[in-house]
Short mmCIF file of C-alpha atoms and ligand atoms in Angstrom, two decimals:
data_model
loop_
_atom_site.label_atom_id
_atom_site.label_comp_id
_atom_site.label_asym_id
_atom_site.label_seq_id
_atom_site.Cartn_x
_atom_site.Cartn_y
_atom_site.Cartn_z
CA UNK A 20 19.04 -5.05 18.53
CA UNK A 21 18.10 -6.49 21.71
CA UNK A 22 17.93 -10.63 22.30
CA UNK A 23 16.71 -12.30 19.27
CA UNK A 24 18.31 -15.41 19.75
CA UNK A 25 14.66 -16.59 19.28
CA UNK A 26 13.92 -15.54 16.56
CA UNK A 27 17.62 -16.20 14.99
CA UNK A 28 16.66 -19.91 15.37
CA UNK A 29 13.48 -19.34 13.57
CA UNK A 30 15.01 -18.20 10.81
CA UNK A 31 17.44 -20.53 10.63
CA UNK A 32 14.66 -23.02 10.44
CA UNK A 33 12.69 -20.85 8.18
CA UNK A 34 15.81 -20.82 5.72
CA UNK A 35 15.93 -23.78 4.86
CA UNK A 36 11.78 -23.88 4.37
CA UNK A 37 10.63 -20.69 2.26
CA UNK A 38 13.32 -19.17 -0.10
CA UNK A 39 15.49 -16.29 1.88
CA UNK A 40 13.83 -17.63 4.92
CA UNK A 41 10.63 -15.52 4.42
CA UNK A 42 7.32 -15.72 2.83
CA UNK A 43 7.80 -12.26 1.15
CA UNK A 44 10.65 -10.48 0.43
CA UNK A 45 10.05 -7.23 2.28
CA UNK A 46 9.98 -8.98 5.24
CA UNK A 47 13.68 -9.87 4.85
CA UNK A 48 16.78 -8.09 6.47
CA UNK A 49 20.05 -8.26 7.65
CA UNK A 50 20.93 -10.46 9.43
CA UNK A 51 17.32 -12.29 10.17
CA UNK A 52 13.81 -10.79 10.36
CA UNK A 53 12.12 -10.73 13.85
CA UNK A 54 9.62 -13.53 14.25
CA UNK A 55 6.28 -11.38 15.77
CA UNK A 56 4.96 -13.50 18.56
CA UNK A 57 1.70 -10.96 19.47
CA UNK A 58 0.49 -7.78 18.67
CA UNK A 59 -1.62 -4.87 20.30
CA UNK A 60 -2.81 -1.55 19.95
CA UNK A 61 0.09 0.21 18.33
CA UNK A 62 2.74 -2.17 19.50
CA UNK A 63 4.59 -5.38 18.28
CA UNK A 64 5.98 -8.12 20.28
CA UNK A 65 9.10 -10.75 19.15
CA UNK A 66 9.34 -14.16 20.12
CA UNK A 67 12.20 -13.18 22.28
CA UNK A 68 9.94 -10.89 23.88
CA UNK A 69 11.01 -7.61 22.87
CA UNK A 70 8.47 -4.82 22.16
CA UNK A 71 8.25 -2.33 19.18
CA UNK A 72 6.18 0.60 18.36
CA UNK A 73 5.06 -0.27 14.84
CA UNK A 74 5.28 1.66 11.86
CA UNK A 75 5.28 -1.10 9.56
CA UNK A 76 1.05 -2.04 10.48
CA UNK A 77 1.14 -5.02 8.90
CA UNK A 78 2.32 -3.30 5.29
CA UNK A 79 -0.78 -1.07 5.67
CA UNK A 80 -4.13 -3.32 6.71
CA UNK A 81 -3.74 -2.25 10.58
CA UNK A 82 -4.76 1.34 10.67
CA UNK A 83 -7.13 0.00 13.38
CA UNK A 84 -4.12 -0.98 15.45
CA UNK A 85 -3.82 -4.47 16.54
CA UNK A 86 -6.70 -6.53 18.13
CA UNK A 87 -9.05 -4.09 18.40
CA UNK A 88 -11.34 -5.36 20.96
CA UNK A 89 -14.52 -4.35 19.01
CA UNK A 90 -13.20 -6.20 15.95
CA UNK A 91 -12.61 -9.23 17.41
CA UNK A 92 -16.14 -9.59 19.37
CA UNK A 93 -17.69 -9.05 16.04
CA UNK A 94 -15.66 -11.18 14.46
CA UNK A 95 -15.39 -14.32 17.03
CA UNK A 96 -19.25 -13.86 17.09
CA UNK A 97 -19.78 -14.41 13.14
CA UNK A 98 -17.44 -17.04 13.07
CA UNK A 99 -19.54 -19.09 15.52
CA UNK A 100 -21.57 -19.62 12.34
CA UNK A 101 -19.43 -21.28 10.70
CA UNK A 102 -16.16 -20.26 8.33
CA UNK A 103 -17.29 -21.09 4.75
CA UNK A 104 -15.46 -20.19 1.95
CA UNK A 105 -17.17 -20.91 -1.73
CA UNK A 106 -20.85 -19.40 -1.37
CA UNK A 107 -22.74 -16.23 -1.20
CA UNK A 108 -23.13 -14.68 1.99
CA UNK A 109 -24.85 -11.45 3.87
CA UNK A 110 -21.94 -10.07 5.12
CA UNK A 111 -19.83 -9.27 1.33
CA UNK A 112 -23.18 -7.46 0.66
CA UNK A 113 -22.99 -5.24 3.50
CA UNK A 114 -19.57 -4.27 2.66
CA UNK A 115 -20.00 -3.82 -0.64
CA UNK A 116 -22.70 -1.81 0.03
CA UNK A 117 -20.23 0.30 2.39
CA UNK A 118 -17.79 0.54 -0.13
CA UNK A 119 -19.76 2.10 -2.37
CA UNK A 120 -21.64 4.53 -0.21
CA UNK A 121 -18.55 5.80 0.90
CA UNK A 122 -16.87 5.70 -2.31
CA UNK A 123 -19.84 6.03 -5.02
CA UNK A 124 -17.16 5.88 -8.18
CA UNK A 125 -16.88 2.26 -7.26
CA UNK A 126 -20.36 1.42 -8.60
CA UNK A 127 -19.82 -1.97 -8.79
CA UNK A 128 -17.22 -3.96 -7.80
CA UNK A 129 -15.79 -7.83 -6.99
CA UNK A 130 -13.63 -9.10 -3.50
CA UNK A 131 -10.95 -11.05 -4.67
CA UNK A 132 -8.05 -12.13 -2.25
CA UNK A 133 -4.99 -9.73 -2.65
CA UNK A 134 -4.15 -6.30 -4.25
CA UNK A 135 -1.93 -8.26 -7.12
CA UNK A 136 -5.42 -10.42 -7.65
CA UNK A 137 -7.62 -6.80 -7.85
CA UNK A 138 -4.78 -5.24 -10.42
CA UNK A 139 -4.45 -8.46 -12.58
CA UNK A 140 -7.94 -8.60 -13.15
CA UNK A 141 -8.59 -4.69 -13.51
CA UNK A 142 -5.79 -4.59 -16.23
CA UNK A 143 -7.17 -7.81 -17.91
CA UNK A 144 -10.60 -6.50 -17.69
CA UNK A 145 -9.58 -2.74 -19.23
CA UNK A 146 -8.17 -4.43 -21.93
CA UNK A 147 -11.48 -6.52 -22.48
CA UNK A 148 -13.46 -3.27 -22.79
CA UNK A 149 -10.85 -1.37 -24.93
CA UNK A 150 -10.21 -4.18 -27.36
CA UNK A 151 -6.41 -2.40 -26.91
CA UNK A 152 -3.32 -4.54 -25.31
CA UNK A 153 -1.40 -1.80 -24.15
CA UNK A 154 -0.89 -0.18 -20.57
CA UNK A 155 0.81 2.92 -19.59
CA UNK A 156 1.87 2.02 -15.59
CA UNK A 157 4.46 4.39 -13.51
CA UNK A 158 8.01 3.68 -12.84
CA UNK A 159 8.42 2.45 -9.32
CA UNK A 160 4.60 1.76 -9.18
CA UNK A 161 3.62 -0.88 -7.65
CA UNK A 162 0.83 -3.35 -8.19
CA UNK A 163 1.67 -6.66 -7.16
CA UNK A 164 3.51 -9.45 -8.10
CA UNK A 165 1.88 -10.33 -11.34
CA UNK A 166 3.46 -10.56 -15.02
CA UNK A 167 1.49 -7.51 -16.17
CA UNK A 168 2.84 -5.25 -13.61
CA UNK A 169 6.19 -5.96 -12.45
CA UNK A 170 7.93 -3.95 -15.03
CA UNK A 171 9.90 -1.12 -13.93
CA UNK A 172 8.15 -1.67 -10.39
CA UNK A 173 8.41 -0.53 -6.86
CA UNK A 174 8.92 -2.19 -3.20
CA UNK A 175 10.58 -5.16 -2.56
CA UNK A 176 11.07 -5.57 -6.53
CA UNK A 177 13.26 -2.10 -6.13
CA UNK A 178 14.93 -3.26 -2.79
CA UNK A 179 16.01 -6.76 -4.20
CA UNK A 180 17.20 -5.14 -7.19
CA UNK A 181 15.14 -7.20 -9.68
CA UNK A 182 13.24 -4.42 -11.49
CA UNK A 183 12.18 -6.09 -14.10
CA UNK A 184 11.75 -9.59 -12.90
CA UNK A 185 13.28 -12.58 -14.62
CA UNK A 186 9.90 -14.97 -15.99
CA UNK A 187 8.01 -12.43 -17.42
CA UNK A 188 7.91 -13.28 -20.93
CA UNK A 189 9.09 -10.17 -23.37
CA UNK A 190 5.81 -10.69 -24.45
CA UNK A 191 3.58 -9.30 -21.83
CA UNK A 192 6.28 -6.67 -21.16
CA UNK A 193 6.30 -5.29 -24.19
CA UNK A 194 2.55 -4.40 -23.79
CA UNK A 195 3.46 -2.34 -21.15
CA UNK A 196 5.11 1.57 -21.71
CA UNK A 197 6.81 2.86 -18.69
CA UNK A 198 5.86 6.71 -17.98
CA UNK A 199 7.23 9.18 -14.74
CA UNK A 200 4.98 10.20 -12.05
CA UNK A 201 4.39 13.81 -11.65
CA UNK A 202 5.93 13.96 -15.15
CA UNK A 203 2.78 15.27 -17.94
CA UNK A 204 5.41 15.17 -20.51
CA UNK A 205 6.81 12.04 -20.19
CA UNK A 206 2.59 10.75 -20.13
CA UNK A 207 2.14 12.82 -22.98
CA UNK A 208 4.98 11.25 -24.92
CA UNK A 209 3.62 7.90 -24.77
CA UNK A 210 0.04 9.05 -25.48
CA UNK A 211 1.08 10.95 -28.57
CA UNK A 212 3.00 7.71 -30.01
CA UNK A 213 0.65 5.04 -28.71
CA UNK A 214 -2.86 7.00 -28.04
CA UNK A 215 -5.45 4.70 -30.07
CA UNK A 216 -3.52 1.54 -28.55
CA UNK A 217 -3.53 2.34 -25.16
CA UNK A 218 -6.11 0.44 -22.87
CA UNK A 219 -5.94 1.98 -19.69
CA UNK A 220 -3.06 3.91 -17.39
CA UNK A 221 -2.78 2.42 -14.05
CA UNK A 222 -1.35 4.53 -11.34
CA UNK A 223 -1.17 4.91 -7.12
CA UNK A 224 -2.66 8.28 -6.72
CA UNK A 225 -0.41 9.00 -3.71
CA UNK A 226 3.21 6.58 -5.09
CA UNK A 227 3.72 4.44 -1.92
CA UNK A 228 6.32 1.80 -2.90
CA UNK A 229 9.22 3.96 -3.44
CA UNK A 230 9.10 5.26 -0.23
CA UNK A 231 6.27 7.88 -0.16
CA UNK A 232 5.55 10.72 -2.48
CA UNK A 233 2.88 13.08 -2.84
CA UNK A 234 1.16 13.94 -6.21
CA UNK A 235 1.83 17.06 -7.93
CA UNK A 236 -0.86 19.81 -8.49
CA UNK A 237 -2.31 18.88 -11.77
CA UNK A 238 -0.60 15.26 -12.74
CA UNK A 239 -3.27 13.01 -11.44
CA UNK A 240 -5.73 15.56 -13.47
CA UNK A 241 -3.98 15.21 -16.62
CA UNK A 242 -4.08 11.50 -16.12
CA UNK A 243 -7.70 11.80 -16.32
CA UNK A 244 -8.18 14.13 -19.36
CA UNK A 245 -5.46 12.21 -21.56
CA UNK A 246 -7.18 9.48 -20.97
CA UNK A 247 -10.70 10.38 -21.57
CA UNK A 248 -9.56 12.04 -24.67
CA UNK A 249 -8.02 8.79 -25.99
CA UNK A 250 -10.95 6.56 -24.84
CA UNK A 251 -8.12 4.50 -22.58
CA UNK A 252 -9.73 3.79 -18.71
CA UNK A 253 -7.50 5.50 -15.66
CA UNK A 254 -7.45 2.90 -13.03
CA UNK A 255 -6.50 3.96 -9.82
CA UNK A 256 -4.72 1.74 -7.38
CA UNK A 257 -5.75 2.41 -4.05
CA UNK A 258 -4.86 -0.92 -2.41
CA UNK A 259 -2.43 1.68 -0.16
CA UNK A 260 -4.43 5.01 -0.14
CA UNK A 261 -8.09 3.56 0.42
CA UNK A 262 -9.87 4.75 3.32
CA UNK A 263 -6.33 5.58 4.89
CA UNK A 264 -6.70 9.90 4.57
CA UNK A 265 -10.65 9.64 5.31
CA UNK A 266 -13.45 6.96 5.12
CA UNK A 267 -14.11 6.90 1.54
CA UNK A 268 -10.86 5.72 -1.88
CA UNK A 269 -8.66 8.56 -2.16
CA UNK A 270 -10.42 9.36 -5.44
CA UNK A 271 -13.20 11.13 -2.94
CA UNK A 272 -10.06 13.19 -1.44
CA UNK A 273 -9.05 14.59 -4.59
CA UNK A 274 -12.24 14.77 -6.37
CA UNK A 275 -10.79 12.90 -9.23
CA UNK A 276 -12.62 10.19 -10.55
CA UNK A 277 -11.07 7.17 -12.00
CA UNK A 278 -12.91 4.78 -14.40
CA UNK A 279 -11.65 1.53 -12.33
CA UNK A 280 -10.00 1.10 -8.81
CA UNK A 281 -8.22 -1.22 -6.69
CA UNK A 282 -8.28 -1.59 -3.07
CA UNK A 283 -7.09 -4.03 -0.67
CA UNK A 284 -5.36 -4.12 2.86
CA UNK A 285 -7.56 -1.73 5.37
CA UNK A 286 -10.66 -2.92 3.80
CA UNK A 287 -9.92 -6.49 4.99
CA UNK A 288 -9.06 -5.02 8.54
CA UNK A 289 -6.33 -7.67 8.31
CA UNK A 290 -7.07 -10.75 6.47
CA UNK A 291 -6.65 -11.44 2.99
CA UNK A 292 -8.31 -9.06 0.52
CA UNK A 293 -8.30 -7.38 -2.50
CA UNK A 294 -11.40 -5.91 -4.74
CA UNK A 295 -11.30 -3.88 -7.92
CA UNK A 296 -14.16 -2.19 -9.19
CA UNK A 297 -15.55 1.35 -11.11
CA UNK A 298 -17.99 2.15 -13.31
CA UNK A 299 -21.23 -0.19 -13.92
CA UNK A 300 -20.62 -0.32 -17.49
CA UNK A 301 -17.36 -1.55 -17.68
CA UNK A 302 -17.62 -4.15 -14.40
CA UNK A 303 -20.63 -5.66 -16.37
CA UNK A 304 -18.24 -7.25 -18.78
CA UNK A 305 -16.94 -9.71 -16.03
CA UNK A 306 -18.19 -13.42 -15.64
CA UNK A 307 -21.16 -14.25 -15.08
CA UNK A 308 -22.06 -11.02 -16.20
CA UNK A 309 -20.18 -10.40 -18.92
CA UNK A 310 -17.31 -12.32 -20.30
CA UNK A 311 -13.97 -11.63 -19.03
CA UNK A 312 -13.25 -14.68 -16.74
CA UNK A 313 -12.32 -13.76 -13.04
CA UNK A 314 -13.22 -16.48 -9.90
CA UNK A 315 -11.76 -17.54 -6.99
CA UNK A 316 -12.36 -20.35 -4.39
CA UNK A 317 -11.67 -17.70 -1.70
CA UNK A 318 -13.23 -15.23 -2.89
CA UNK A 319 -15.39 -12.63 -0.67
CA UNK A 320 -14.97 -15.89 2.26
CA UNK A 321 -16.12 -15.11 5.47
CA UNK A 322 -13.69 -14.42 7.47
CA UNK A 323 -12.27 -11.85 5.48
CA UNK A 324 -15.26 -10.25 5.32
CA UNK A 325 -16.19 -10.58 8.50
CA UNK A 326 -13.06 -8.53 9.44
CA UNK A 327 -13.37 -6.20 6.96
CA UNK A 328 -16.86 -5.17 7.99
CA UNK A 329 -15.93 -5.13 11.42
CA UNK A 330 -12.85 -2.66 10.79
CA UNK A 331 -14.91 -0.50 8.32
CA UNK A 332 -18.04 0.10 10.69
CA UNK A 333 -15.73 1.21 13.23
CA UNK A 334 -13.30 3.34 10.66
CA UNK A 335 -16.75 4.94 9.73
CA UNK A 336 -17.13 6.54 13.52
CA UNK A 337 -13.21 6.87 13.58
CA UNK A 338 -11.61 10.68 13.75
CA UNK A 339 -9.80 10.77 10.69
CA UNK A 340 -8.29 14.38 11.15
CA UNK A 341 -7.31 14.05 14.67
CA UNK A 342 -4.88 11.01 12.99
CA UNK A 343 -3.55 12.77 9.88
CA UNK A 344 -2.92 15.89 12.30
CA UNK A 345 -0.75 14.08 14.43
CA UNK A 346 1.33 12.51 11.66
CA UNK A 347 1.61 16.34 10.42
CA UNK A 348 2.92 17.26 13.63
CA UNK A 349 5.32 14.36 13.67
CA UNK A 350 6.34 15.50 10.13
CA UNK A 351 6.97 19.06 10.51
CA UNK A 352 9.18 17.97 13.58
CA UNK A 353 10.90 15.86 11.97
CA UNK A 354 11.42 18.74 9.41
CA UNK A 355 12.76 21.04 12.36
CA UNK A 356 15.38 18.16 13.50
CA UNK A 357 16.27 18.49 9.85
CA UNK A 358 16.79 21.67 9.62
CA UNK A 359 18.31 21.88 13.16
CA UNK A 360 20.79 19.20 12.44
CA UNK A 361 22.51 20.59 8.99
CA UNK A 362 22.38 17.31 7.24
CA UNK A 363 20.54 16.70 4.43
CA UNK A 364 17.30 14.92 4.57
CA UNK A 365 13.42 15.34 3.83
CA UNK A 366 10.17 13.58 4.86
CA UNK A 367 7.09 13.92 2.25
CA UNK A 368 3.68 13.06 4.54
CA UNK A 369 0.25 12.56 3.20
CA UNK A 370 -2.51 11.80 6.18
CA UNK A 371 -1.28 8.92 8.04
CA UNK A 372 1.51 8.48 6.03
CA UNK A 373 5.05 9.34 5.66
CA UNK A 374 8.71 8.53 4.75
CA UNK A 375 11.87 9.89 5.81
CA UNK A 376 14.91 10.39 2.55
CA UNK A 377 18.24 10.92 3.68
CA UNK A 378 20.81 12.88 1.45
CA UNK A 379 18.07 14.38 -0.54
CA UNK A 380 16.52 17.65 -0.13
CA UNK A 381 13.05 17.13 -2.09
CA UNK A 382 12.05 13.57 -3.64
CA UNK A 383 9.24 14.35 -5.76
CA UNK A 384 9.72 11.22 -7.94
CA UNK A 385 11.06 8.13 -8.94
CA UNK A 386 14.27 9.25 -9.21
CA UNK A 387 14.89 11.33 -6.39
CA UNK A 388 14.10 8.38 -4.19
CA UNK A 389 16.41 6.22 -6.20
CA UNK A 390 18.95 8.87 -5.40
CA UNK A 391 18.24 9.14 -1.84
CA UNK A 392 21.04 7.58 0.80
CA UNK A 393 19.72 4.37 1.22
CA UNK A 394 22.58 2.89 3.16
CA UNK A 395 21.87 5.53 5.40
CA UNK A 396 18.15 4.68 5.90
CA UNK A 397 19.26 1.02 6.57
CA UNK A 398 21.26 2.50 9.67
CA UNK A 399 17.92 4.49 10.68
CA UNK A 400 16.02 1.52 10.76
CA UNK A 401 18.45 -0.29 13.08
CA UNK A 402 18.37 2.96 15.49
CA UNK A 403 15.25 3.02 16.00
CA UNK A 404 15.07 -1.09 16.14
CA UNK A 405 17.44 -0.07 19.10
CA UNK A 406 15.33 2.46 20.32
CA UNK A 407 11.56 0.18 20.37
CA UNK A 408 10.46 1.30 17.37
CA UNK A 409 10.12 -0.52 14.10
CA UNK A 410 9.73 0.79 10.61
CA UNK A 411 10.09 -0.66 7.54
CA UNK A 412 13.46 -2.38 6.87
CA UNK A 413 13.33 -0.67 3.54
CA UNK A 414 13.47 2.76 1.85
CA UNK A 415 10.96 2.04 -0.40
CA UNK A 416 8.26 1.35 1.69
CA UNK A 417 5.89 3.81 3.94
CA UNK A 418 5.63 4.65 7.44
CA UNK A 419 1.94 3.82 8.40
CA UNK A 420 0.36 5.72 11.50
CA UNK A 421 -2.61 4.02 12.87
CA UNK A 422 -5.82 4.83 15.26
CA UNK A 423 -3.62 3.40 18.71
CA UNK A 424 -0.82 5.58 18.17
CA UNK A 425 -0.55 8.56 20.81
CA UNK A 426 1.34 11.91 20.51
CA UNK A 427 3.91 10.20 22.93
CA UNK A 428 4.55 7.31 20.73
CA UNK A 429 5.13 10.20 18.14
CA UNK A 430 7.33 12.38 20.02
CA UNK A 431 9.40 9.08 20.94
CA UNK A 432 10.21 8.82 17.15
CA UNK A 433 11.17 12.31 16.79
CA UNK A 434 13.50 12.03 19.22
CA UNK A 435 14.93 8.82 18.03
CA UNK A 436 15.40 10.55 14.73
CA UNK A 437 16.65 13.54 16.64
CA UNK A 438 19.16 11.38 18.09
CA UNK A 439 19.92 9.46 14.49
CA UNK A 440 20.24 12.81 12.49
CA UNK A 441 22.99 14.32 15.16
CA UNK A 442 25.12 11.30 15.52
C1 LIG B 15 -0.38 0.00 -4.51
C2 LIG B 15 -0.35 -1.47 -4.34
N1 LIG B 15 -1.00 -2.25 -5.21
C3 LIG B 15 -1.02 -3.59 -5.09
C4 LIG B 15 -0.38 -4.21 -4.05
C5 LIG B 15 -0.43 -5.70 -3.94
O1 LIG B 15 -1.24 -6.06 -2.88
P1 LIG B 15 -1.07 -7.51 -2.21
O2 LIG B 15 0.23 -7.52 -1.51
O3 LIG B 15 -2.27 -7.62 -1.31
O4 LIG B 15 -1.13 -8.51 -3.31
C6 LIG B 15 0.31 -3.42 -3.11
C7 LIG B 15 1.01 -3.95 -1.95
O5 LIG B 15 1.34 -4.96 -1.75
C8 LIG B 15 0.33 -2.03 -3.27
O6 LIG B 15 1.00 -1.25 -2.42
N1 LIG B 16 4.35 -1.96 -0.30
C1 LIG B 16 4.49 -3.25 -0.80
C2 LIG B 16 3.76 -4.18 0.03
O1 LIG B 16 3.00 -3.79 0.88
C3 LIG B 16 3.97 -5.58 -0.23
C4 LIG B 16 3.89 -6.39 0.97
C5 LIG B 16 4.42 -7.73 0.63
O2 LIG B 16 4.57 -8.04 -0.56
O3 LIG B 16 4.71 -8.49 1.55
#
């Protein structure tokens, strides 16, 4: 690393404030985080006044870049109204009515504040419908940092090695069965035991917190027959994979349709969001509608959704293939250096997305990434820390390409990892 004695004294104060120094865990590593003093375009800068390429975006939100100059006008001009959280307002209808013309399977929906919010309440509200307790989730799937969830889970809940968190009562865990991605059998198994009990399977459609990996031809379809065979709901989590491969949920991509779905992160352009939502029917059941209890003071507030509209109307005049091409690009050359190199490695890509595996050569699920060299991914990261370019300090997070990224900023990393990958 360059200087960081600024951001070393941070962290020292930090330490002794939030516990490991940090206000979430991914943001941790050895031996301090860097403190981001300012942002733009594609780039990140430290307090010590060091600049990054960023492949991190903000854990997803950023696909925009940083401080996009159209997103700010529209957003400092709203806000000169005023910043009220805790009332209706004109702007959650227009993008909710975005939302769902871009993404019609979300019929109806609700904002809430966070992805774990739109998951908590989507599980809570599929069991409210079913009159059944239990859900089928994926191991290493992520969705949040709620009770019903964090079993068997991905991210920083992998990388801390807490997989099953301690404070979850038994209770709520044992409502939950624990099945493979882009494993039928191992769905099937739980479906033939447990079919008439089973409220809903929650799943990413593209797994993004074990590093990245693609679905298999045919798994996300079986997810949907099994479960409209048993009468459970298939909630998709797309609080990674919404409007990040095109301008509609990832649902639209696939052509698969789920009977709930989460989103979060680009939809907020930024600032705190989270929505889940799906089929009229079953979103009629929540309060005041209905009665499964959901609220929130923040809520659909203004400033997230004044940033969310903002990103979204420009996302819906942004080139979505010219971006997923160039992370293709990226990928197959980081495939050649690969191959060119000897070692062992692979890099799964899916649009703007993608995560390099050392020591493995396919990781097609949970436990292939397990299996992958992470050691050796932790001295990739500090390369290419070294080299101006930041991407997440942990295997099991993604890569995210955004809108301000150029092909040179993409040729730069392959040759950083050209340079790793020989060493
Ligand atoms: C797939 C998925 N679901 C849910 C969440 C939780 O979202 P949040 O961090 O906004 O609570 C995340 C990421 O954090 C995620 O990747
Ligand atoms: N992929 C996991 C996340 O994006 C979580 C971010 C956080 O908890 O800070």
């Amino acid at each position: 690393m360059e200087n960081t004695a600024k951001s070393e004294s941070l962290f020292r104060r930090a330490d002794s404030l939030f516990p490991g120094g940090v206000n979430s865990p991914v943001r941790y590593f050895d031996p301090h985080p860097l403190f981001i003093a300012g942002a733009s375009g594609q780039r990140v800068r430290d307090v010590d006044g060091n600049t990054y390429t960023d492949y991190v975006l903000g854990y997803g939100p950023m696909i925009l870049g940083y401080g996009d100059p159209d997103v700010l006008a529209r957003v400092q001009e709203g806000l000169r109204e005023g910043w009220f959280p805790g009332a209706p307002n004109a702007e959650e209808v227009s993008l909710g009515e975005m939302i769902r013309e871009s993404s019609p399977w979300v019929e109806k929906m609700r904002f809430v504040n966070s992805g774990t919010e739109a998951t908590m309440h989507a599980i809570r509200l599929a069991r409210a419908y079913t009159g059944r307790k239990v859900i089928v989730k994926m191991e290493g799937g992520f969705h949040g940092a709620h009770d019903y969830s964090l079993i068997r889970s991905g991210s920083g809940s992998l990388t801390f090695g807490t997989p099953s968190t301690p404070g979850v009562p038994e209770e709520v865990s044992a409502t939950v069965a624990v099945a493979s991605y882009n494993d039928i059998a191992s769905v099937e198994a739980i479906f033939d035991r447990l079919g008439s009990e089973i409220a809903a399977v929650i799943t990413e459609p593209v797994f993004g917190n074990v590093g990245l990996i693609p679905p298999e031809p045919g798994f996300l379809e079986y997810l949907r027959k099994v479960t409209s065979e048993h009468g459970s709901l298939l909630i998709f989590d797309e609080v990674i994979t919404g409007y990040r491969v095109e301008f509609s949920a990832y649902q639209n991509v696939i052509g698969i349709r789920p009977d709930l779905t989460t989103m979060g992160k680009i939809i907020g352009g930024g600032a705190p969001i989270g929505l889940f939502g799906g089929r009229k029917e079953v979103m009629e059941r929540v309060t005041p509608s209905g009665p499964v209890y959901q609220s929130g003071t923040f809520s659909a507030n203004r400033i997230s959704m004044l940033f969310g509209l903002a990103t979204m109307e420009k996302l819906a005049n942004s080139d979505y293939g010219t971006l997923n091409r160039l992370v293709k690009d990226m990928a197959v050359a980081i495939r050649e250096e690969i191959e060119g190199s000897g070692k062992v490695a692979t890099v799964n890509q899916v649009g703007p997305m993608f995560q390099i595996f050392f020591g493995k050569e396919s990781v097609k699920n949970y436990r292939d990434a397990m299996s992958a060299d992470r050691g050796t991914y932790m001295r990739f990261f500090r390369h290419m820390l070294v080299k101006g370019i930041y991407v997440p300090p942990s295997q099991f997070e993604t890569c995210f390409v955004s809108f301000a990224h150029t092909i040179e900023d993409t040729e730069k990393f392959v040759q950083g990892f050209r340079e790793f990958i020989r060493e």
